[in-house]
Short mmCIF file of the C-alpha atoms (twelve columns), coordinates in Angstrom:
data_MODEL
# 
_entry.id   MODEL 
# 
loop_
_atom_site.group_PDB 
_atom_site.id 
_atom_site.type_symbol 
_atom_site.label_atom_id 
_atom_site.label_alt_id 
_atom_site.label_comp_id 
_atom_site.label_asym_id 
_atom_site.label_seq_id 
_atom_site.Cartn_x 
_atom_site.Cartn_y 
_atom_site.Cartn_z 
_atom_site.pdbx_PDB_model_num 
ATOM 1   C CA . MET A 1   37.863  22.526  4.390   1 
ATOM 2   C CA . THR A 2   36.266  19.463  5.738   1 
ATOM 3   C CA . GLU A 3   34.479  17.315  3.370   1 
ATOM 4   C CA . ALA A 4   31.040  16.174  4.628   1 
ATOM 5   C CA . TYR A 5   27.907  14.070  2.869   1 
ATOM 6   C CA . LEU A 6   24.382  14.779  3.033   1 
ATOM 7   C CA . GLY A 7   21.433  12.310  3.062   1 
ATOM 8   C CA . VAL A 8   17.788  13.122  2.527   1 
ATOM 9   C CA . ASP A 9   14.896  10.661  3.509   1 
ATOM 10  C CA . THR A 10  11.734  12.003  2.197   1 
ATOM 11  C CA . GLY A 11  8.599   9.790   3.050   1 
ATOM 12  C CA . SER A 12  4.802   10.369  3.202   1 
ATOM 13  C CA . ILE A 13  4.419   11.543  6.904   1 
ATOM 14  C CA . SER A 14  8.011   12.746  7.816   1 
ATOM 15  C CA . THR A 15  11.115  14.177  5.855   1 
ATOM 16  C CA . LYS A 16  14.649  13.479  7.578   1 
ATOM 17  C CA . GLY A 17  18.060  14.671  6.947   1 
ATOM 18  C CA . VAL A 18  21.558  14.114  8.256   1 
ATOM 19  C CA . ILE A 19  24.955  15.552  7.226   1 
ATOM 20  C CA . ILE A 20  27.645  13.063  8.422   1 
ATOM 21  C CA . ASP A 21  31.683  14.213  8.161   1 
ATOM 22  C CA . ALA A 22  34.482  12.272  6.673   1 
ATOM 23  C CA . ASP A 23  34.611  9.659   9.486   1 
ATOM 24  C CA . LYS A 24  30.966  8.976   9.057   1 
ATOM 25  C CA . ASN A 25  29.771  10.575  12.275  1 
ATOM 26  C CA . ILE A 26  26.371  12.571  12.219  1 
ATOM 27  C CA . ILE A 27  27.106  16.123  12.943  1 
ATOM 28  C CA . ALA A 28  23.832  17.937  11.666  1 
ATOM 29  C CA . ARG A 29  20.610  16.111  11.953  1 
ATOM 30  C CA . SER A 30  16.800  17.207  10.794  1 
ATOM 31  C CA . TYR A 31  13.141  15.475  11.090  1 
ATOM 32  C CA . LEU A 32  10.478  17.495  10.133  1 
ATOM 33  C CA . TRP A 33  6.582   16.867  8.940   1 
ATOM 34  C CA . THR A 34  6.464   16.378  5.134   1 
ATOM 35  C CA . GLU A 35  2.897   17.801  5.149   1 
ATOM 36  C CA . GLY A 36  2.251   16.568  1.610   1 
ATOM 37  C CA . ASN A 37  4.857   18.665  -0.221  1 
ATOM 38  C CA . PRO A 38  7.889   16.723  -0.184  1 
ATOM 39  C CA . THR A 39  9.935   19.596  -2.207  1 
ATOM 40  C CA . ASP A 40  9.012   22.034  0.493   1 
ATOM 41  C CA . ALA A 41  9.994   19.724  3.267   1 
ATOM 42  C CA . ALA A 42  13.502  18.734  1.705   1 
ATOM 43  C CA . ARG A 43  13.981  22.553  1.506   1 
ATOM 44  C CA . ARG A 44  13.105  23.248  5.293   1 
ATOM 45  C CA . VAL A 45  15.496  20.068  6.189   1 
ATOM 46  C CA . VAL A 46  18.142  21.469  4.017   1 
ATOM 47  C CA . ASP A 47  17.877  24.716  5.809   1 
ATOM 48  C CA . GLU A 48  17.743  23.116  9.280   1 
ATOM 49  C CA . LEU A 49  20.916  20.945  8.385   1 
ATOM 50  C CA . ALA A 50  22.780  24.213  7.198   1 
ATOM 51  C CA . ALA A 51  22.016  26.223  10.265  1 
ATOM 52  C CA . GLN A 52  23.696  23.746  12.459  1 
ATOM 53  C CA . ILE A 53  27.271  23.727  10.504  1 
ATOM 54  C CA . ASP A 54  29.692  26.398  9.968   1 
ATOM 55  C CA . THR A 55  29.579  26.362  5.840   1 
ATOM 56  C CA . ASN A 56  32.804  28.011  5.760   1 
ATOM 57  C CA . GLU A 57  34.313  25.476  7.229   1 
ATOM 58  C CA . ILE A 58  32.526  22.233  6.046   1 
ATOM 59  C CA . GLN A 59  32.131  21.306  2.497   1 
ATOM 60  C CA . VAL A 60  29.153  18.834  1.557   1 
ATOM 61  C CA . VAL A 61  30.319  17.082  -1.962  1 
ATOM 62  C CA . SER A 62  28.190  14.523  -1.898  1 
ATOM 63  C CA . VAL A 63  24.060  13.839  -1.584  1 
ATOM 64  C CA . GLY A 64  22.221  10.697  -1.351  1 
ATOM 65  C CA . THR A 65  18.593  10.516  -1.289  1 
ATOM 66  C CA . THR A 66  15.884  7.693   -0.436  1 
ATOM 67  C CA . GLY A 67  12.258  7.422   0.754   1 
ATOM 68  C CA . SER A 68  9.174   7.592   -1.454  1 
ATOM 69  C CA . ALA A 69  9.748   11.185  -2.734  1 
ATOM 70  C CA . ARG A 70  13.497  10.086  -3.495  1 
ATOM 71  C CA . ARG A 71  13.731  10.610  -7.263  1 
ATOM 72  C CA . LEU A 72  11.755  13.973  -6.965  1 
ATOM 73  C CA . VAL A 73  14.204  15.081  -4.221  1 
ATOM 74  C CA . GLY A 74  17.579  13.809  -5.694  1 
ATOM 75  C CA . ALA A 75  16.550  15.897  -8.769  1 
ATOM 76  C CA . MET A 76  15.866  18.957  -6.761  1 
ATOM 77  C CA . LEU A 77  19.236  18.573  -4.866  1 
ATOM 78  C CA . GLY A 78  21.166  17.403  -7.542  1 
ATOM 79  C CA . ALA A 79  21.849  14.210  -5.920  1 
ATOM 80  C CA . GLN A 80  24.499  11.812  -6.764  1 
ATOM 81  C CA . VAL A 81  22.946  8.478   -5.158  1 
ATOM 82  C CA . ILE A 82  19.128  7.607   -5.367  1 
ATOM 83  C CA . LYS A 83  18.380  4.483   -3.510  1 
ATOM 84  C CA . ASN A 84  15.325  2.884   -2.076  1 
ATOM 85  C CA . GLU A 85  14.453  2.357   1.458   1 
ATOM 86  C CA . ILE A 86  15.626  -0.894  1.775   1 
ATOM 87  C CA . THR A 87  19.087  -0.446  0.659   1 
ATOM 88  C CA . ALA A 88  19.444  2.674   2.708   1 
ATOM 89  C CA . HIS A 89  17.893  1.409   6.099   1 
ATOM 90  C CA . ALA A 90  20.120  -1.970  5.897   1 
ATOM 91  C CA . VAL A 91  23.225  0.385   5.047   1 
ATOM 92  C CA . GLY A 92  22.762  2.755   7.856   1 
ATOM 93  C CA . THR A 93  22.036  -0.092  10.215  1 
ATOM 94  C CA . THR A 94  24.486  -2.636  9.569   1 
ATOM 95  C CA . TYR A 95  26.987  0.291   9.776   1 
ATOM 96  C CA . LEU A 96  26.106  1.149   13.355  1 
ATOM 97  C CA . HIS A 97  25.252  -2.433  14.316  1 
ATOM 98  C CA . PRO A 98  27.500  -4.604  12.052  1 
ATOM 99  C CA . ASN A 99  26.156  -7.964  13.930  1 
ATOM 100 C CA . VAL A 100 22.438  -7.237  13.146  1 
ATOM 101 C CA . ARG A 101 20.217  -10.277 11.795  1 
ATOM 102 C CA . THR A 102 16.804  -8.774  11.854  1 
ATOM 103 C CA . ILE A 103 15.612  -4.906  11.219  1 
ATOM 104 C CA . LEU A 104 12.071  -3.896  12.122  1 
ATOM 105 C CA . GLU A 105 11.313  -0.705  10.824  1 
ATOM 106 C CA . ILE A 106 7.586   1.080   11.217  1 
ATOM 107 C CA . GLY A 107 7.078   4.505   10.111  1 
ATOM 108 C CA . GLY A 108 4.294   7.138   9.420   1 
ATOM 109 C CA . GLN A 109 2.151   5.076   6.967   1 
ATOM 110 C CA . ASP A 110 4.539   1.785   6.167   1 
ATOM 111 C CA . SER A 111 6.470   -0.567  7.683   1 
ATOM 112 C CA . LYS A 112 9.503   -2.995  6.519   1 
ATOM 113 C CA . ILE A 113 11.270  -6.097  7.632   1 
ATOM 114 C CA . ILE A 114 14.781  -6.716  6.419   1 
ATOM 115 C CA . CYS A 115 16.633  -9.952  7.041   1 
ATOM 116 C CA . VAL A 116 20.593  -9.556  6.912   1 
ATOM 117 C CA . GLU A 117 23.095  -12.282 6.833   1 
ATOM 118 C CA . GLY A 118 26.715  -11.217 6.966   1 
ATOM 119 C CA . GLY A 119 26.034  -7.467  6.880   1 
ATOM 120 C CA . ILE A 120 24.076  -8.299  3.829   1 
ATOM 121 C CA . ALA A 121 20.214  -7.546  3.057   1 
ATOM 122 C CA . VAL A 122 19.154  -11.417 1.917   1 
ATOM 123 C CA . ASP A 123 15.440  -10.645 2.281   1 
ATOM 124 C CA . TYR A 124 12.688  -8.107  2.956   1 
ATOM 125 C CA . ALA A 125 9.047   -7.534  3.264   1 
ATOM 126 C CA . MET A 126 7.444   -4.462  2.900   1 
ATOM 127 C CA . ASN A 127 3.567   -3.666  3.698   1 
ATOM 128 C CA . THR A 128 1.995   -0.125  2.368   1 
ATOM 129 C CA . LEU A 129 -1.551  -1.423  1.709   1 
ATOM 130 C CA . CYS A 130 -2.998  -0.500  5.155   1 
ATOM 131 C CA . ALA A 131 -1.895  1.775   7.877   1 
ATOM 132 C CA . ALA A 132 -2.917  -0.373  10.642  1 
ATOM 133 C CA . GLY A 133 -0.179  -0.333  13.264  1 
ATOM 134 C CA . THR A 134 1.873   2.581   11.729  1 
ATOM 135 C CA . GLY A 135 2.867   5.972   13.230  1 
ATOM 136 C CA . SER A 136 -0.377  7.626   11.574  1 
ATOM 137 C CA . PHE A 137 -2.614  4.880   13.254  1 
ATOM 138 C CA . LEU A 138 -1.230  5.625   16.644  1 
ATOM 139 C CA . SER A 139 -1.384  9.325   16.280  1 
ATOM 140 C CA . SER A 140 -4.842  9.321   15.367  1 
ATOM 141 C CA . GLN A 141 -5.978  7.115   18.206  1 
ATOM 142 C CA . ALA A 142 -3.955  9.321   20.438  1 
ATOM 143 C CA . HIS A 143 -6.051  12.147  19.515  1 
ATOM 144 C CA . ARG A 144 -9.147  10.161  19.878  1 
ATOM 145 C CA . LEU A 145 -7.816  9.294   23.651  1 
ATOM 146 C CA . GLY A 146 -6.794  12.813  24.198  1 
ATOM 147 C CA . VAL A 147 -3.173  12.320  24.896  1 
ATOM 148 C CA . GLU A 148 0.167   12.925  23.082  1 
ATOM 149 C CA . VAL A 149 1.364   10.335  21.085  1 
ATOM 150 C CA . GLU A 150 4.762   11.002  22.860  1 
ATOM 151 C CA . ASP A 151 3.298   9.975   26.103  1 
ATOM 152 C CA . PHE A 152 2.040   6.915   24.738  1 
ATOM 153 C CA . GLY A 153 5.001   4.361   25.561  1 
ATOM 154 C CA . ALA A 154 5.381   5.473   29.416  1 
ATOM 155 C CA . ILE A 155 1.530   5.476   29.903  1 
ATOM 156 C CA . ALA A 156 1.347   2.039   28.272  1 
ATOM 157 C CA . LEU A 157 4.073   0.852   30.815  1 
ATOM 158 C CA . SER A 158 1.886   1.797   33.845  1 
ATOM 159 C CA . SER A 159 -0.672  -0.688  32.409  1 
ATOM 160 C CA . LYS A 160 -1.545  -3.984  34.723  1 
ATOM 161 C CA . LYS A 161 -3.772  -5.597  32.107  1 
ATOM 162 C CA . PRO A 162 -3.582  -4.642  28.704  1 
ATOM 163 C CA . ALA A 163 -6.755  -4.509  26.803  1 
ATOM 164 C CA . ASN A 164 -6.940  -6.916  23.674  1 
ATOM 165 C CA . ILE A 165 -7.069  -4.427  20.469  1 
ATOM 166 C CA . ALA A 166 -8.009  -5.840  17.252  1 
ATOM 167 C CA . ALA A 167 -5.747  -3.948  14.870  1 
ATOM 168 C CA . ARG A 168 -5.545  -6.246  11.850  1 
ATOM 169 C CA . CYS A 169 -7.579  -3.099  10.197  1 
ATOM 170 C CA . THR A 170 -7.729  0.684   11.230  1 
ATOM 171 C CA . VAL A 171 -11.653 0.786   10.763  1 
ATOM 172 C CA . PHE A 172 -11.406 -2.278  13.256  1 
ATOM 173 C CA . ALA A 173 -9.349  -1.376  15.712  1 
ATOM 174 C CA . GLU A 174 -11.071 2.152   16.164  1 
ATOM 175 C CA . SER A 175 -14.291 0.350   16.514  1 
ATOM 176 C CA . ASP A 176 -12.956 -1.938  19.148  1 
ATOM 177 C CA . LEU A 177 -11.106 0.886   20.933  1 
ATOM 178 C CA . VAL A 178 -14.503 2.949   21.363  1 
ATOM 179 C CA . HIS A 179 -16.184 -0.038  22.486  1 
ATOM 180 C CA . LYS A 180 -13.507 -1.254  24.987  1 
ATOM 181 C CA . LEU A 181 -13.878 2.588   26.422  1 
ATOM 182 C CA . GLN A 182 -17.716 2.547   26.651  1 
ATOM 183 C CA . VAL A 183 -17.441 -0.737  28.571  1 
ATOM 184 C CA . GLY A 184 -15.079 0.919   31.186  1 
ATOM 185 C CA . TYR A 185 -11.549 0.033   30.395  1 
ATOM 186 C CA . SER A 186 -8.972  2.509   31.817  1 
ATOM 187 C CA . LYS A 187 -6.884  4.599   29.199  1 
ATOM 188 C CA . GLU A 188 -3.592  2.888   30.105  1 
ATOM 189 C CA . ASP A 189 -4.946  -0.410  29.315  1 
ATOM 190 C CA . ILE A 190 -6.094  0.923   26.276  1 
ATOM 191 C CA . ILE A 191 -2.942  2.317   25.189  1 
ATOM 192 C CA . ALA A 192 -1.002  -0.671  26.291  1 
ATOM 193 C CA . GLY A 193 -3.200  -2.500  24.320  1 
ATOM 194 C CA . LEU A 194 -2.765  -0.520  21.111  1 
ATOM 195 C CA . CYS A 195 1.070   -0.807  21.372  1 
ATOM 196 C CA . ARG A 196 0.847   -4.588  21.911  1 
ATOM 197 C CA . ALA A 197 -1.628  -4.753  18.942  1 
ATOM 198 C CA . VAL A 198 0.746   -2.827  16.698  1 
ATOM 199 C CA . ALA A 199 3.790   -5.483  17.083  1 
ATOM 200 C CA . THR A 200 1.177   -8.247  17.102  1 
ATOM 201 C CA . ASN A 201 -0.214  -6.887  13.356  1 
ATOM 202 C CA . TYR A 202 3.488   -6.086  12.306  1 
ATOM 203 C CA . LEU A 203 4.347   -9.715  12.732  1 
ATOM 204 C CA . ASN A 204 1.417   -11.448 11.715  1 
ATOM 205 C CA . ASN A 205 1.491   -9.318  8.496   1 
ATOM 206 C CA . VAL A 206 5.014   -7.971  7.464   1 
ATOM 207 C CA . GLY A 207 7.008   -10.364 9.738   1 
ATOM 208 C CA . LYS A 208 4.651   -13.323 8.372   1 
ATOM 209 C CA . GLY A 209 6.956   -16.187 6.940   1 
ATOM 210 C CA . LYS A 210 10.212  -14.396 7.855   1 
ATOM 211 C CA . LYS A 211 12.554  -16.206 10.395  1 
ATOM 212 C CA . ILE A 212 13.285  -13.411 12.897  1 
ATOM 213 C CA . VAL A 213 16.829  -13.716 14.330  1 
ATOM 214 C CA . ALA A 214 18.555  -11.836 17.058  1 
ATOM 215 C CA . PRO A 215 20.343  -9.157  17.135  1 
ATOM 216 C CA . VAL A 216 17.066  -7.341  16.379  1 
ATOM 217 C CA . VAL A 217 17.205  -3.402  15.850  1 
ATOM 218 C CA . PHE A 218 13.871  -1.590  15.809  1 
ATOM 219 C CA . GLN A 219 13.953  1.654   13.765  1 
ATOM 220 C CA . GLY A 220 11.432  4.323   12.254  1 
ATOM 221 C CA . GLY A 221 9.381   6.944   14.223  1 
ATOM 222 C CA . VAL A 222 7.662   4.257   16.051  1 
ATOM 223 C CA . SER A 223 10.520  2.866   17.552  1 
ATOM 224 C CA . LYS A 224 10.587  6.055   20.108  1 
ATOM 225 C CA . ASN A 225 7.408   4.521   21.607  1 
ATOM 226 C CA . ILE A 226 9.001   2.231   24.279  1 
ATOM 227 C CA . GLY A 227 5.392   0.575   24.992  1 
ATOM 228 C CA . VAL A 228 5.536   -0.727  21.435  1 
ATOM 229 C CA . VAL A 229 9.184   -1.817  22.192  1 
ATOM 230 C CA . ARG A 230 8.307   -3.634  25.152  1 
ATOM 231 C CA . ALA A 231 5.406   -5.247  23.354  1 
ATOM 232 C CA . PHE A 232 7.926   -6.360  20.399  1 
ATOM 233 C CA . GLU A 233 10.102  -7.990  23.082  1 
ATOM 234 C CA . ASP A 234 7.498   -9.860  24.989  1 
ATOM 235 C CA . ALA A 235 6.326   -11.173 21.841  1 
ATOM 236 C CA . LEU A 236 9.633   -12.411 20.237  1 
ATOM 237 C CA . GLY A 237 11.176  -13.257 23.865  1 
ATOM 238 C CA . MET A 238 14.579  -11.527 23.003  1 
ATOM 239 C CA . GLU A 239 15.992  -7.840  23.390  1 
ATOM 240 C CA . VAL A 240 15.026  -5.356  20.781  1 
ATOM 241 C CA . LEU A 241 17.643  -2.619  20.210  1 
ATOM 242 C CA . VAL A 242 16.700  1.054   19.556  1 
ATOM 243 C CA . ASP A 243 19.512  3.226   18.340  1 
ATOM 244 C CA . PRO A 244 19.156  7.081   19.327  1 
ATOM 245 C CA . ASP A 245 19.113  7.842   15.879  1 
ATOM 246 C CA . GLY A 246 16.716  4.937   14.514  1 
ATOM 247 C CA . HIS A 247 14.180  7.432   13.255  1 
ATOM 248 C CA . LEU A 248 17.118  8.938   11.056  1 
ATOM 249 C CA . MET A 249 18.688  5.489   9.761   1 
ATOM 250 C CA . GLY A 250 17.568  5.841   6.199   1 
ATOM 251 C CA . ALA A 251 18.846  9.285   5.811   1 
ATOM 252 C CA . PHE A 252 21.946  7.985   7.428   1 
ATOM 253 C CA . GLY A 253 22.431  5.142   4.936   1 
ATOM 254 C CA . ALA A 254 21.810  7.605   1.950   1 
ATOM 255 C CA . ALA A 255 24.636  9.646   3.121   1 
ATOM 256 C CA . LEU A 256 27.079  6.547   3.804   1 
ATOM 257 C CA . LEU A 257 25.934  6.034   0.033   1 
ATOM 258 C CA . ALA A 258 26.582  9.242   -0.677  1 
ATOM 259 C CA . ALA A 259 30.007  8.950   0.865   1 
ATOM 260 C CA . ASP A 260 31.257  5.916   -0.659  1 
ATOM 261 C CA . GLY A 261 30.128  6.897   -4.399  1 
ATOM 262 C CA . PRO A 262 32.826  7.638   -7.205  1 
ATOM 263 C CA . ALA A 263 35.143  10.501  -6.135  1 
ATOM 264 C CA . SER A 264 34.580  11.767  -9.657  1 
ATOM 265 C CA . LYS A 265 30.935  12.593  -9.398  1 
ATOM 266 C CA . ARG A 266 31.712  14.979  -6.154  1 
ATOM 267 C CA . ARG A 267 30.820  18.715  -6.292  1 
ATOM 268 C CA . PRO A 268 30.049  21.255  -3.868  1 
ATOM 269 C CA . PHE A 269 26.604  21.690  -2.632  1 
ATOM 270 C CA . ALA A 270 25.949  25.075  -1.910  1 
ATOM 271 C CA . PHE A 271 22.630  25.004  -0.132  1 
ATOM 272 C CA . ASP A 272 20.909  27.517  -2.132  1 
ATOM 273 C CA . VAL A 273 17.638  25.445  -2.397  1 
ATOM 274 C CA . ASP A 274 15.651  28.575  -1.259  1 
ATOM 275 C CA . ASP A 275 16.766  30.470  -4.485  1 
ATOM 276 C CA . PHE A 276 15.244  28.405  -7.245  1 
ATOM 277 C CA . GLU A 277 11.431  27.534  -7.849  1 
ATOM 278 C CA . PHE A 278 11.010  23.515  -8.418  1 
ATOM 279 C CA . ARG A 279 7.982   22.420  -10.202 1 
ATOM 280 C CA . THR A 280 6.910   19.183  -11.798 1 
ATOM 281 C CA . ARG A 281 4.562   18.349  -14.789 1 
ATOM 282 C CA . GLU A 282 3.106   15.300  -16.151 1 
ATOM 283 C CA . VAL A 283 3.317   14.622  -19.836 1 
ATOM 284 C CA . VAL A 284 1.353   11.719  -21.607 1 
ATOM 285 C CA . CYS A 285 3.456   10.332  -24.699 1 
ATOM 286 C CA . ASN A 286 1.682   9.396   -27.618 1 
ATOM 287 C CA . HIS A 287 4.349   7.636   -29.388 1 
ATOM 288 C CA . CYS A 288 3.029   4.090   -28.862 1 
ATOM 289 C CA . ALA A 289 0.075   2.501   -27.357 1 
ATOM 290 C CA . ASN A 290 1.785   2.255   -23.977 1 
ATOM 291 C CA . ARG A 291 1.023   6.104   -23.262 1 
ATOM 292 C CA . CYS A 292 3.431   6.462   -20.651 1 
ATOM 293 C CA . GLU A 293 3.046   9.155   -17.882 1 
ATOM 294 C CA . ILE A 294 6.268   10.780  -17.965 1 
ATOM 295 C CA . ILE A 295 7.119   13.356  -14.911 1 
ATOM 296 C CA . CYS A 296 9.201   16.454  -15.631 1 
ATOM 297 C CA . VAL A 297 10.745  18.568  -13.192 1 
ATOM 298 C CA . TYR A 298 11.641  21.913  -13.664 1 
ATOM 299 C CA . LYS A 299 14.437  23.970  -11.964 1 
ATOM 300 C CA . ASP A 300 13.291  27.478  -12.826 1 
ATOM 301 C CA . ASP A 301 12.618  27.079  -16.436 1 
ATOM 302 C CA . ASP A 302 15.086  24.548  -17.170 1 
ATOM 303 C CA . LEU A 303 14.095  20.686  -17.151 1 
ATOM 304 C CA . ILE A 304 16.416  18.941  -14.909 1 
ATOM 305 C CA . ASP A 305 14.953  15.173  -14.789 1 
ATOM 306 C CA . SER A 306 11.921  13.034  -16.068 1 
ATOM 307 C CA . TRP A 307 11.102  9.628   -15.684 1 
ATOM 308 C CA . GLY A 308 8.322   7.246   -16.389 1 
ATOM 309 C CA . ASN A 309 9.070   6.278   -20.237 1 
ATOM 310 C CA . ARG A 310 9.053   2.731   -20.785 1 
ATOM 311 C CA . CYS A 311 10.802  3.074   -23.858 1 
ATOM 312 C CA . ASP A 312 13.357  5.630   -25.792 1 
ATOM 313 C CA . ARG A 313 10.415  6.977   -27.909 1 
ATOM 314 C CA . GLY A 314 9.369   8.829   -24.619 1 
ATOM 315 C CA . ALA A 315 12.863  10.208  -23.715 1 
ATOM 316 C CA . ILE A 316 12.844  13.596  -22.900 1 
ATOM 317 C CA . ARG A 317 16.212  15.777  -23.333 1 
ATOM 318 C CA . VAL A 318 17.203  17.184  -19.866 1 
ATOM 319 C CA . LYS A 319 19.216  20.145  -19.630 1 
ATOM 320 C CA . PRO A 320 22.848  19.139  -18.634 1 
ATOM 321 C CA . ARG A 321 23.745  20.134  -14.929 1 
ATOM 322 C CA . ALA A 322 26.467  23.003  -14.718 1 
# 
């Protein structure tokens, strides 16, 4: 059988997954909405990936997870590698674009910038405090305007005079958008203004103080919006690259990390995540004044992982994996 590696990136809005072969080529991909349930989203992604390969010929031997729910989904999938989004995105992007110097990423509810030197991430910043300028912000404005968010980019490029939208805050942006509609601005000018505002908001907040050096790679779901891509290029005065799999880069990086992990930790992944019940329970430790909130993860009735304790007094015995 041919060995392969699975990577899953579970975010607040979307969950992504890829399977790569021994040559580190993507042979299966999945992108689904998380819908507030990361474990169910991970199940659906794994099922969709399994349907794209011949499991009699291809054997996944190592799993990597990343994203906001990486620890939970990692426990569920028995992952050998669990890494933060900065590491996963940097690993995935530098593998496909070895010369990259700046990575711009805008997801559903957060965004990040990663500065790279010699293929190594040397600096980064994240914005998780406000959703202004993220995928969820654009989706809500598309709904307000009565257009599909997938059409935003093409509509924006048709604008002759983009409206000036104040997008430093979601509330201000929505108020400004309504005002522009009321005074007669066209939809294409407002949409182009929103795309420009996303780029400006990102550069003034996430990219503040960072030296943006070419080559620049833009990724995350918003990178599929050609209006935002153009806005970044206009603002930076340089080409901005968008990889066809840029929205999957975190999952790809997690899969690469799984592939590069110790061979001694590899074991067959059975794709049987639908056969078990996974649930979590919060336990408050009363062994000291910290009163740590410990998250316990159960597979059926077996405790398979726990975290949250700040000292050994709160350690909870976990059942060894078979």
